[in-house]
Short mmCIF file of C-alpha atoms in Angstrom, two decimals:
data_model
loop_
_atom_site.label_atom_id
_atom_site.label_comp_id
_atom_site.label_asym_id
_atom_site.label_seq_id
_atom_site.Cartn_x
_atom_site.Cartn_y
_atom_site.Cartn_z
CA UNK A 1 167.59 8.03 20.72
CA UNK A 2 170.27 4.84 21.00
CA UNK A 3 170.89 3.09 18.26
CA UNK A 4 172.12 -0.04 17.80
CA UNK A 5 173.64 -1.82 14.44
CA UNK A 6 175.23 -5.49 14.37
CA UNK A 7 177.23 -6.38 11.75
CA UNK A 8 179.46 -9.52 11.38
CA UNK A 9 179.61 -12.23 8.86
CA UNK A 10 176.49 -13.64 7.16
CA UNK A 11 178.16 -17.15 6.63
CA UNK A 12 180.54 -19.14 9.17
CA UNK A 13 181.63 -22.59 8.79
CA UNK A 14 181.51 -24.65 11.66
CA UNK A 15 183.76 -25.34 13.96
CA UNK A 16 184.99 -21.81 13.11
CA UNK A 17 184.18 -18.91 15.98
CA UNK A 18 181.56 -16.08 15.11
CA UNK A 19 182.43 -12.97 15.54
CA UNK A 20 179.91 -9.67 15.86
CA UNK A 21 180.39 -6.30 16.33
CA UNK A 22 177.22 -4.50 17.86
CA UNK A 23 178.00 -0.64 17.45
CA UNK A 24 176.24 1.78 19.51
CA UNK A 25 175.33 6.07 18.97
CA UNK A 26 173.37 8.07 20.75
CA UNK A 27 174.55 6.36 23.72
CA UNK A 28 177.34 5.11 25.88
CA UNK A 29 178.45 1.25 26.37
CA UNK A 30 179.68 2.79 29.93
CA UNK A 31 176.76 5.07 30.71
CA UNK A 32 174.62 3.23 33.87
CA UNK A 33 172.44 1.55 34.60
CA UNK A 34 172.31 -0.28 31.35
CA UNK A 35 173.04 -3.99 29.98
CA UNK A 36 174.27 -4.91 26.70
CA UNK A 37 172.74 -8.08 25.86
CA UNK A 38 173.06 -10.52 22.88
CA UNK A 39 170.36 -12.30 22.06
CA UNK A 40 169.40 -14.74 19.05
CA UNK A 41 166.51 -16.07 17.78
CA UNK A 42 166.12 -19.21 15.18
CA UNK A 43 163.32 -20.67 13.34
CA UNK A 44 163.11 -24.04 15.95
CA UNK A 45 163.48 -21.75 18.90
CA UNK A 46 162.73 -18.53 20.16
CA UNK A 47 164.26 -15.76 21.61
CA UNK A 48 167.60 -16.86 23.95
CA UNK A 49 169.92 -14.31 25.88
CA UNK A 50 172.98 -15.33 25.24
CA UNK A 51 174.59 -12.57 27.79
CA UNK A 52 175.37 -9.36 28.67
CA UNK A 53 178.16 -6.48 29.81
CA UNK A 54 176.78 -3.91 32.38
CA UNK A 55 177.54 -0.45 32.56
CA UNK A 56 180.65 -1.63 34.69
CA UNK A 57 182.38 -3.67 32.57
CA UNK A 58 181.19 -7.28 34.48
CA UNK A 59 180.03 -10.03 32.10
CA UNK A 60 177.56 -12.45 32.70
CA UNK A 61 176.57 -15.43 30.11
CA UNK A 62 174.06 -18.14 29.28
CA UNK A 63 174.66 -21.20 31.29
CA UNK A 64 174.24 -23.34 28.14
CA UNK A 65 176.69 -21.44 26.18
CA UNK A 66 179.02 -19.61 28.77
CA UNK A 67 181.77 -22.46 27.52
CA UNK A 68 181.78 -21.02 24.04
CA UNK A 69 180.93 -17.55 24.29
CA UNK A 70 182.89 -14.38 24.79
CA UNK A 71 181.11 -10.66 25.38
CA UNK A 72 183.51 -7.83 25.59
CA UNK A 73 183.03 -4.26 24.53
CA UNK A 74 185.63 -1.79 23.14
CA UNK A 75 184.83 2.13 24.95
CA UNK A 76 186.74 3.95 22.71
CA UNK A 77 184.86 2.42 19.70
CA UNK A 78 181.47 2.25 21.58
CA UNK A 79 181.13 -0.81 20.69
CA UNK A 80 180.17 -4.71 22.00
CA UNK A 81 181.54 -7.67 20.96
CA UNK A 82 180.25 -11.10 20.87
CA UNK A 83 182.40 -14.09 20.00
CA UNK A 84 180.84 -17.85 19.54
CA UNK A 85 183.59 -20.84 18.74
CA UNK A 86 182.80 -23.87 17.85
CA UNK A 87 179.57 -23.12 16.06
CA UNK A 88 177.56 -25.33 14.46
CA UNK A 89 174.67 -25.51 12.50
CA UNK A 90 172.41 -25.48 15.44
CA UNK A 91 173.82 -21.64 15.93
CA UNK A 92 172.24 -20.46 12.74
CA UNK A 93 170.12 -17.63 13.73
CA UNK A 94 168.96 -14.16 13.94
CA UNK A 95 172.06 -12.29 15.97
CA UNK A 96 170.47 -9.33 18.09
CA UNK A 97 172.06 -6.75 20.60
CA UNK A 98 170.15 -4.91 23.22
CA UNK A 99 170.32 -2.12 25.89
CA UNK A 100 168.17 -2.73 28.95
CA UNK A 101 167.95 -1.84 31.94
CA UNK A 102 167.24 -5.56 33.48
CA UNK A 103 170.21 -8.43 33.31
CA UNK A 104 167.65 -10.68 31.15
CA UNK A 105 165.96 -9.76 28.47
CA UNK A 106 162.74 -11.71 27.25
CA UNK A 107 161.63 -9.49 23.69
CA UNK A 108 162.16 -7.13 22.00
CA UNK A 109 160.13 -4.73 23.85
CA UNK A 110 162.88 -4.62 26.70
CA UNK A 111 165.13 -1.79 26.85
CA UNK A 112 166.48 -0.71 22.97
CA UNK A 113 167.54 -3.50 19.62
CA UNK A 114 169.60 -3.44 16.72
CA UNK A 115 167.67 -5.02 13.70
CA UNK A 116 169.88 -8.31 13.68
CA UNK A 117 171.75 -9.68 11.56
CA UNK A 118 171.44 -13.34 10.03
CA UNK A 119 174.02 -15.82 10.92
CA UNK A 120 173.69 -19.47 9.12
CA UNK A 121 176.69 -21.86 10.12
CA UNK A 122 176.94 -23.76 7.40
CA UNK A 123 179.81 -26.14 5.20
#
């Protein structure tokens, strides 16, 4: 079975850019047809894709936050990376990654998750 664990900071001050590592066994970051997806989830909202890397490498993103976010993956580390500047407080949230095997992802029972981790943006 794939598992997936995302780690990063629990704490970012805004303005600063969130980094988090989603790290991946039992599985490939190249093996098709899947997406990696991030995907967060706050108290005032629920879930929202943020975007994904296919099997291929090609990167798609959230209209609403394509300006400040960055998805790449490392295949020797079999990993996927997702990087948010400019965060603010608004950004605190529940962090997930996810392998499916659609582009969007609407819960958790799509495809495979990590547990999340818990990003607040705060000063």
């Amino acid at each position: 079975q794939v598992q997936l664990q995302e780690s990063g900071p629990g704490l970012v001050k805004p303005s600063q850019t969130l980094s988090l590592t989603c790290t991946v066994s039992g599985g490939s970051v190249t093996a098709a047809p899947y997406y990696w997806s991030w995907i967060r989830q706050s108290p005032g909202k629920g879930l929202e894709c943020m975007g994904a890397i296919s099997w291929r490498g090609s990167i798609f993103y959230s209209p609403s936050l394509k300006s400040r976010t960055s998805i790449s993956r490392d295949t020797s580390k079999n990993q996927v990376t997702l990087q948010l500047s400019s965060v603010t407080p608004e950004d605190t949230a529940v962090y997930y990654c996810a392998r499916t095997r659609n582009l969007e992802v609407r819960d958790s029972s799509e495809g495979n998750w990590g547990q999340g981790t818990q990003v607040t943006v705060s000063s």
